[in-house]
């Protein structure tokens, strides 16, 4: 098993969003959708996987590395987990190229530049290399956020409500693009959404989350 | 016809007030600026050969060090207060603004006195057989005084920016493998740039405008030079030339910053997820709060204790019934001028919303000019301007009172009020604009679409929305006015004393002990206002609306 | 909010109206004084004058140049009747700018000696201030002190303090030197004095005395009345400093000690000339002069007045024998010279 999550419990000190006994596994290259209404705890699950929150108990193992267990916790900057935030959070003071290069470390300048170009090509945004995020549309920002998350070749990619900020017709286009990118990169990915169509379109498997519990899993019928 | 309609559309209360305000500010300045085109005098040549180099070097050194240190201290204090949790955090988060209540000149007199031979500090050291070699009446000493009394501008701006900075950016940086250290220097700090620059710029402008500290310490910078050329050398046109050079320096600094910024922006619409404060651990539990208290000690408590000590020695013969008038004068003056400043700034801010044009941008530059021009120069400009107005209005005055003197406005407190409005418009305007920026234009447009007039929208929709921004703008302007010196001294009407002018009078007569009581009153009033500013109840529902 | 704005607007209007009311004149019942002096004793004297004559005294205080400039800008419309300034040089400047008028008063001529009055009767000295040497008795034997000029020798290197060149008293001191010994010699004196400085000038007169007691310097050049006022300071430690130092009147064998005056003149466009003259006459009277001396330790110009005990203790001295108008004539050159020799 590539991803192994066992008995994950979490409770915010103030918030009501909680998770109880979350257990699931994933194969390498698999794309899983977590489907749930708002407040179901799906975003919190991503934050736990990425290391932004510390679970009360349970363990997370990705690619044979234990990221989190009773006696062990790997800080988020050492996890090699890529994440695309719901609001993209592109660094506003950096150009597109600088944003994408931010996560590339320990390689030569030239290699960095090649990797940036490669990523831009992947998301089809070569011409926007030197512009600032405020000059991009919402869909473009999302693509750059995706490129930025993929650039350091993370072991897993997390996407938080990737389509929530997009117009309906744009959403369809991006959804297809995203699926294509997932397949070309062979990325293991988890994305959370509240929309069944999104989940069915992209995911190999759908996990239903309700009030902090996993209630159901299914393999969507492919169109 | 189309042009006519457009013109009619653009004429309203806001545009009219804005244009009139712009004219009122530019006209007095023109009187002064024409001096620049008169041929250079011998005095100017003398200044050029013997003094100018020193003025420029000293000014750059002074503002350079003041900028670096106040930016560092402001950033450090704001960061500790917003990112960490510790005992006394809430208290410190508003105490750290208090040094703003201590006018720089009072801090300078107080510190110089404490470190002088008869001062508290020197005596305490002598009692245990020690001597200190500190001479505060130097350029580094002036840097210390300005940093300690002005860093709160940076602190306030950076603190509010840090509170608004979304956690998304730093979380993203860390997920991309950046250490805390790297994410601070590549993400947190650069995103604070606008706030840091705005705060530091205020500090620099206040420093450039100060006369009390540099005159007493004999630090030869531009504000000193302007007075010196005017008074000792008796050459007002040389003084104006010097202030023109100063204005060039100021604009060069502002321009350079804008240029370096390029197309970069520092905000992007993201979900505002506040960053949770972390509890302090280990040695930092004592070190960080301790350093904040240390700053408070030097910037506020030490001068305050010294003033209390002197007040105890002198209050018997200083504090009399006339003191009530000093307080009343200071308050009425500051309240009136603050109210007018804010009102006009509000009109201009309203005028400037919506579609931008070259005319609007130009007007804005003009109305912000007052803050960059030294107080003494504004004073000359205002006197000349008011005499002209009085001459024009003289026939009108005679209708009311046939025996009236010609100079009615010039001898009234309208002149001083006007000068304050001119001088502090920039501060008022910028805070209001920032408040409007936060709200966006959606609500205003919604109100217009519901057939509310501009004024009705302003009162019923905009004002409640920007109320807290408005109050903080008013309080900052008020504190600036109540401690202001050169304008007050030069332009006040006869027998009109304020707390600040009384402090200065005693200090000039080398009676520092006697100046303690009015100084304390001044600090108390400002302290009270800062307390109100920081303890406003946040009421009303917050609704998130996306800014377009 | 609406009510608040309305209320504040009404309030502002009332204030402005009230302020305008202030500006209206009231015939011969008041005089307006632009004064650089603003000691508490002066206010006492103004009150006494009001009680005696029923003429109300209105004051704007400010520094000399600001007042002169304001007077100049206001031109014929000024409300000022009297200009009081603590430096003969600046009064001369006002006179040169045609801001004063000649006054013929037997009382003034009798009360004030001729060299402390303007030759054209444009201004009248009220009090004298002597600029003297203040020394530390442990480190300086007064018999080693003689003249201002003597402080420029190598023996005094690094031992002398005084205020900045921007200080009006130092500027007038230099102006008097230009008058007495010519520009060349005055410049040599200034350059030599700068070499003797113990520190870059800073601070006020009291700070110079403190620096001497502290041991930073041995001799300070400062005005006498600051010593008097330090002796009566509300801070006991300042009293101690003043008691420690000695006061020496220089140039007694030669050109005399430098003396400046604070003086008053009637403005050219005064609306109440009669009241203004009465006011200056009052300030030269024995009552007023006595108070200047006893409360502020200035030397009275009126020779019939009993001096304060402290001033008596210091004894009579020889003052520079020049008409003080020359201080104004040379003040610009004095400033230039001080800049040229690097007196900061």
Short mmCIF file of N, CA and C in Angstrom, two decimals, chain C residues 137-237:
data_model
loop_
_atom_site.label_atom_id
_atom_site.label_comp_id
_atom_site.label_asym_id
_atom_site.label_seq_id
_atom_site.Cartn_x
_atom_site.Cartn_y
_atom_site.Cartn_z
N UNK C 137 36.27 76.57 40.22
CA UNK C 137 37.34 77.12 41.07
C UNK C 137 38.45 76.10 41.38
N UNK C 138 38.16 74.81 41.32
CA UNK C 138 39.22 73.83 41.61
C UNK C 138 40.25 73.75 40.48
N UNK C 139 39.80 74.04 39.27
CA UNK C 139 40.69 73.82 38.14
C UNK C 139 41.18 75.11 37.49
N UNK C 140 40.52 76.21 37.85
CA UNK C 140 40.92 77.47 37.24
C UNK C 140 41.12 78.51 38.35
N UNK C 141 42.28 79.12 38.32
CA UNK C 141 42.53 80.23 39.23
C UNK C 141 42.05 81.49 38.53
N UNK C 142 41.11 82.24 39.13
CA UNK C 142 40.57 83.41 38.42
C UNK C 142 41.65 84.38 37.97
N UNK C 143 42.81 84.31 38.61
CA UNK C 143 43.86 85.24 38.19
C UNK C 143 44.43 84.85 36.82
N UNK C 144 44.15 83.60 36.39
CA UNK C 144 44.58 83.19 35.05
C UNK C 144 43.63 83.69 33.98
N UNK C 145 42.44 84.13 34.41
CA UNK C 145 41.46 84.61 33.43
C UNK C 145 41.66 86.08 33.21
N UNK C 146 41.55 86.51 31.95
CA UNK C 146 41.65 87.95 31.71
C UNK C 146 40.62 88.40 30.69
N UNK C 147 40.73 87.92 29.46
CA UNK C 147 39.84 88.40 28.40
C UNK C 147 39.24 87.22 27.65
N UNK C 148 38.21 87.52 26.82
CA UNK C 148 37.66 86.51 25.93
C UNK C 148 38.76 86.00 25.00
N UNK C 149 39.56 86.97 24.49
CA UNK C 149 40.58 86.64 23.50
C UNK C 149 41.63 85.69 24.06
N UNK C 150 41.90 85.83 25.37
CA UNK C 150 42.94 85.01 25.98
C UNK C 150 42.59 83.53 25.97
N UNK C 151 41.31 83.22 25.81
CA UNK C 151 40.89 81.81 25.80
C UNK C 151 41.28 81.08 24.52
N UNK C 152 41.89 81.80 23.58
CA UNK C 152 42.21 81.16 22.31
C UNK C 152 43.60 80.55 22.28
N UNK C 153 44.39 80.76 23.32
CA UNK C 153 45.76 80.25 23.31
C UNK C 153 45.83 78.74 23.49
N UNK C 154 47.01 78.15 23.26
CA UNK C 154 47.18 76.69 23.41
C UNK C 154 46.92 76.22 24.83
N UNK C 155 47.11 77.11 25.81
CA UNK C 155 46.90 76.72 27.20
C UNK C 155 45.44 76.34 27.45
N UNK C 156 44.54 76.81 26.60
CA UNK C 156 43.11 76.58 26.83
C UNK C 156 42.52 75.54 25.89
N UNK C 157 43.38 74.89 25.13
CA UNK C 157 42.87 73.93 24.17
C UNK C 157 42.03 72.85 24.84
N UNK C 158 40.82 72.64 24.33
CA UNK C 158 39.94 71.61 24.87
C UNK C 158 39.37 71.91 26.24
N UNK C 159 39.34 73.17 26.64
CA UNK C 159 38.88 73.49 28.00
C UNK C 159 37.67 74.42 28.05
N UNK C 160 37.22 74.89 26.87
CA UNK C 160 36.17 75.92 26.85
C UNK C 160 34.88 75.37 26.25
N UNK C 161 33.75 75.72 26.85
CA UNK C 161 32.45 75.38 26.21
C UNK C 161 31.58 76.62 26.08
N UNK C 162 30.77 76.61 25.04
CA UNK C 162 29.73 77.61 24.91
C UNK C 162 28.66 77.02 24.00
N UNK C 163 27.60 77.80 23.78
CA UNK C 163 26.51 77.27 22.96
C UNK C 163 26.87 77.32 21.48
N UNK C 164 25.87 76.96 20.68
CA UNK C 164 26.10 76.88 19.24
C UNK C 164 26.21 78.27 18.62
N UNK C 165 26.66 78.29 17.39
CA UNK C 165 26.77 79.57 16.67
C UNK C 165 25.39 80.10 16.33
N UNK C 166 24.38 79.25 16.36
CA UNK C 166 23.04 79.74 16.04
C UNK C 166 22.45 80.51 17.20
N UNK C 167 23.05 80.38 18.36
CA UNK C 167 22.54 81.09 19.52
C UNK C 167 22.76 82.59 19.34
N UNK C 168 21.69 83.31 19.60
CA UNK C 168 21.70 84.74 19.33
C UNK C 168 22.72 85.49 20.19
N UNK C 169 22.95 85.00 21.42
CA UNK C 169 23.90 85.69 22.30
C UNK C 169 25.33 85.57 21.77
N UNK C 170 25.64 84.40 21.22
CA UNK C 170 26.99 84.23 20.65
C UNK C 170 27.14 85.04 19.37
N UNK C 171 26.05 85.10 18.60
CA UNK C 171 26.11 85.88 17.37
C UNK C 171 26.37 87.35 17.69
N UNK C 172 25.69 87.86 18.71
CA UNK C 172 25.89 89.26 19.08
C UNK C 172 27.26 89.50 19.70
N UNK C 173 27.77 88.49 20.43
CA UNK C 173 29.13 88.60 20.97
C UNK C 173 30.13 88.79 19.83
N UNK C 174 29.97 87.97 18.79
CA UNK C 174 30.85 88.08 17.62
C UNK C 174 30.69 89.44 16.96
N UNK C 175 29.42 89.90 16.85
CA UNK C 175 29.17 91.20 16.21
C UNK C 175 29.89 92.31 16.96
N UNK C 176 29.89 92.21 18.29
CA UNK C 176 30.56 93.26 19.07
C UNK C 176 32.07 93.22 18.81
N UNK C 177 32.61 92.02 18.61
CA UNK C 177 34.04 91.90 18.31
C UNK C 177 34.38 92.53 16.96
N UNK C 178 33.48 92.33 16.00
CA UNK C 178 33.71 92.93 14.68
C UNK C 178 33.77 94.45 14.82
N UNK C 179 32.88 95.00 15.63
CA UNK C 179 32.85 96.45 15.82
C UNK C 179 34.13 96.93 16.51
N UNK C 180 34.56 96.21 17.54
CA UNK C 180 35.68 96.68 18.36
C UNK C 180 37.03 96.44 17.69
N UNK C 181 37.22 95.23 17.10
CA UNK C 181 38.57 94.93 16.60
C UNK C 181 38.65 94.71 15.10
N UNK C 182 37.54 94.85 14.41
CA UNK C 182 37.58 94.66 12.96
C UNK C 182 37.35 93.19 12.59
N UNK C 183 36.99 92.99 11.31
CA UNK C 183 36.57 91.67 10.90
C UNK C 183 37.69 90.63 10.95
N UNK C 184 38.89 91.03 10.50
CA UNK C 184 40.02 90.09 10.47
C UNK C 184 40.29 89.52 11.85
N UNK C 185 40.48 90.41 12.80
CA UNK C 185 40.82 90.00 14.16
C UNK C 185 39.68 89.20 14.78
N UNK C 186 38.45 89.60 14.46
CA UNK C 186 37.30 88.89 15.02
C UNK C 186 37.28 87.45 14.52
N UNK C 187 37.64 87.30 13.24
CA UNK C 187 37.66 85.96 12.66
C UNK C 187 38.75 85.11 13.30
N UNK C 188 39.92 85.72 13.54
CA UNK C 188 41.00 84.99 14.22
C UNK C 188 40.54 84.54 15.59
N UNK C 189 39.85 85.44 16.28
CA UNK C 189 39.36 85.11 17.62
C UNK C 189 38.42 83.90 17.55
N UNK C 190 37.48 83.95 16.59
CA UNK C 190 36.50 82.87 16.48
C UNK C 190 37.19 81.55 16.18
N UNK C 191 38.17 81.61 15.25
CA UNK C 191 38.87 80.37 14.88
C UNK C 191 39.62 79.82 16.07
N UNK C 192 40.28 80.70 16.83
CA UNK C 192 41.04 80.28 18.01
C UNK C 192 40.11 79.68 19.06
N UNK C 193 38.94 80.29 19.22
CA UNK C 193 38.00 79.81 20.23
C UNK C 193 37.51 78.40 19.88
N UNK C 194 37.27 78.20 18.58
CA UNK C 194 36.81 76.88 18.15
C UNK C 194 37.86 75.82 18.49
N UNK C 195 39.16 76.21 18.35
CA UNK C 195 40.22 75.26 18.71
C UNK C 195 40.22 74.94 20.20
N UNK C 196 39.70 75.86 20.99
CA UNK C 196 39.70 75.64 22.44
C UNK C 196 38.48 74.86 22.92
N UNK C 197 37.52 74.63 22.02
CA UNK C 197 36.28 73.98 22.45
C UNK C 197 36.54 72.58 23.02
N UNK C 198 35.85 72.29 24.13
CA UNK C 198 35.97 70.97 24.74
C UNK C 198 35.06 69.97 24.06
N UNK C 199 34.04 70.46 23.35
CA UNK C 199 33.13 69.56 22.63
C UNK C 199 32.43 70.36 21.54
N UNK C 200 31.81 69.63 20.63
CA UNK C 200 30.98 70.31 19.64
C UNK C 200 29.83 70.97 20.38
N UNK C 201 29.59 72.25 20.15
CA UNK C 201 28.57 72.94 20.94
C UNK C 201 27.20 72.27 20.86
N UNK C 202 26.55 72.18 22.00
CA UNK C 202 25.17 71.71 22.04
C UNK C 202 24.58 72.13 23.38
N UNK C 203 23.24 72.04 23.45
CA UNK C 203 22.58 72.35 24.71
C UNK C 203 22.37 73.83 24.95
N UNK C 204 21.81 74.17 26.09
CA UNK C 204 21.52 75.56 26.42
C UNK C 204 22.56 76.10 27.40
N UNK C 205 22.34 77.31 27.90
CA UNK C 205 23.34 77.93 28.78
C UNK C 205 23.56 77.12 30.06
N UNK C 206 22.46 76.64 30.64
CA UNK C 206 22.62 75.87 31.88
C UNK C 206 23.47 74.63 31.65
N UNK C 207 23.29 74.01 30.46
CA UNK C 207 24.06 72.80 30.16
C UNK C 207 25.56 73.10 30.15
N UNK C 208 25.92 74.32 29.75
CA UNK C 208 27.35 74.67 29.71
C UNK C 208 27.92 74.70 31.13
N UNK C 209 27.16 75.30 32.04
CA UNK C 209 27.63 75.37 33.43
C UNK C 209 27.74 73.96 34.01
N UNK C 210 26.76 73.12 33.71
CA UNK C 210 26.79 71.75 34.24
C UNK C 210 28.01 71.00 33.71
N UNK C 211 28.33 71.28 32.45
CA UNK C 211 29.45 70.57 31.84
C UNK C 211 30.77 70.95 32.52
N UNK C 212 30.85 72.21 32.95
CA UNK C 212 32.04 72.66 33.66
C UNK C 212 32.15 71.94 35.01
N UNK C 213 31.04 71.86 35.72
CA UNK C 213 31.08 71.20 37.03
C UNK C 213 31.36 69.72 36.86
N UNK C 214 30.83 69.15 35.80
CA UNK C 214 31.04 67.74 35.53
C UNK C 214 32.50 67.42 35.25
N UNK C 215 33.25 68.43 34.79
CA UNK C 215 34.66 68.20 34.50
C UNK C 215 34.98 68.09 33.02
N UNK C 216 33.96 68.25 32.18
CA UNK C 216 34.19 68.16 30.74
C UNK C 216 34.93 69.36 30.20
N UNK C 217 34.77 70.49 30.87
CA UNK C 217 35.45 71.71 30.46
C UNK C 217 35.76 72.52 31.71
N UNK C 218 36.61 73.55 31.55
CA UNK C 218 36.98 74.35 32.72
C UNK C 218 36.30 75.71 32.73
N UNK C 219 36.02 76.22 31.53
CA UNK C 219 35.41 77.55 31.46
C UNK C 219 34.24 77.51 30.49
N UNK C 220 33.14 78.18 30.87
CA UNK C 220 32.01 78.32 29.97
C UNK C 220 31.75 79.79 29.71
N UNK C 221 31.37 80.10 28.46
CA UNK C 221 30.96 81.48 28.17
C UNK C 221 29.45 81.50 28.21
N UNK C 222 28.87 82.24 29.16
CA UNK C 222 27.41 82.23 29.28
C UNK C 222 26.88 83.51 29.91
N UNK C 223 25.57 83.64 29.90
CA UNK C 223 24.96 84.85 30.44
C UNK C 223 24.79 84.78 31.95
N UNK C 224 24.96 85.93 32.58
CA UNK C 224 24.92 85.98 34.05
C UNK C 224 23.59 85.50 34.63
N UNK C 225 22.47 85.91 34.00
CA UNK C 225 21.21 85.66 34.70
C UNK C 225 20.87 84.18 34.78
N UNK C 226 21.52 83.35 33.94
CA UNK C 226 21.26 81.92 34.07
C UNK C 226 21.82 81.39 35.37
N UNK C 227 22.99 81.95 35.78
CA UNK C 227 23.55 81.55 37.08
C UNK C 227 22.58 81.96 38.18
N UNK C 228 22.06 83.17 38.08
CA UNK C 228 21.10 83.64 39.08
C UNK C 228 19.88 82.74 39.14
N UNK C 229 19.40 82.37 37.97
CA UNK C 229 18.18 81.56 37.97
C UNK C 229 18.46 80.12 38.39
N UNK C 230 19.67 79.64 38.12
CA UNK C 230 20.00 78.29 38.60
C UNK C 230 20.10 78.27 40.12
N UNK C 231 20.60 79.38 40.68
CA UNK C 231 20.69 79.45 42.14
C UNK C 231 19.31 79.35 42.79
N UNK C 232 18.29 79.75 42.03
CA UNK C 232 16.93 79.70 42.55
C UNK C 232 16.08 78.66 41.82
N UNK C 233 16.75 77.67 41.26
CA UNK C 233 16.04 76.64 40.50
C UNK C 233 15.16 75.81 41.41
N UNK C 234 14.13 75.23 40.83
CA UNK C 234 13.29 74.32 41.62
C UNK C 234 13.98 72.97 41.80
N UNK C 235 15.07 72.76 41.06
CA UNK C 235 15.83 71.52 41.20
C UNK C 235 17.04 71.79 42.09
N UNK C 236 17.08 71.19 43.29
CA UNK C 236 18.17 71.49 44.23
C UNK C 236 19.56 71.19 43.67
N UNK C 237 19.63 70.26 42.73
CA UNK C 237 20.95 69.90 42.21
C UNK C 237 21.48 70.96 41.26
#
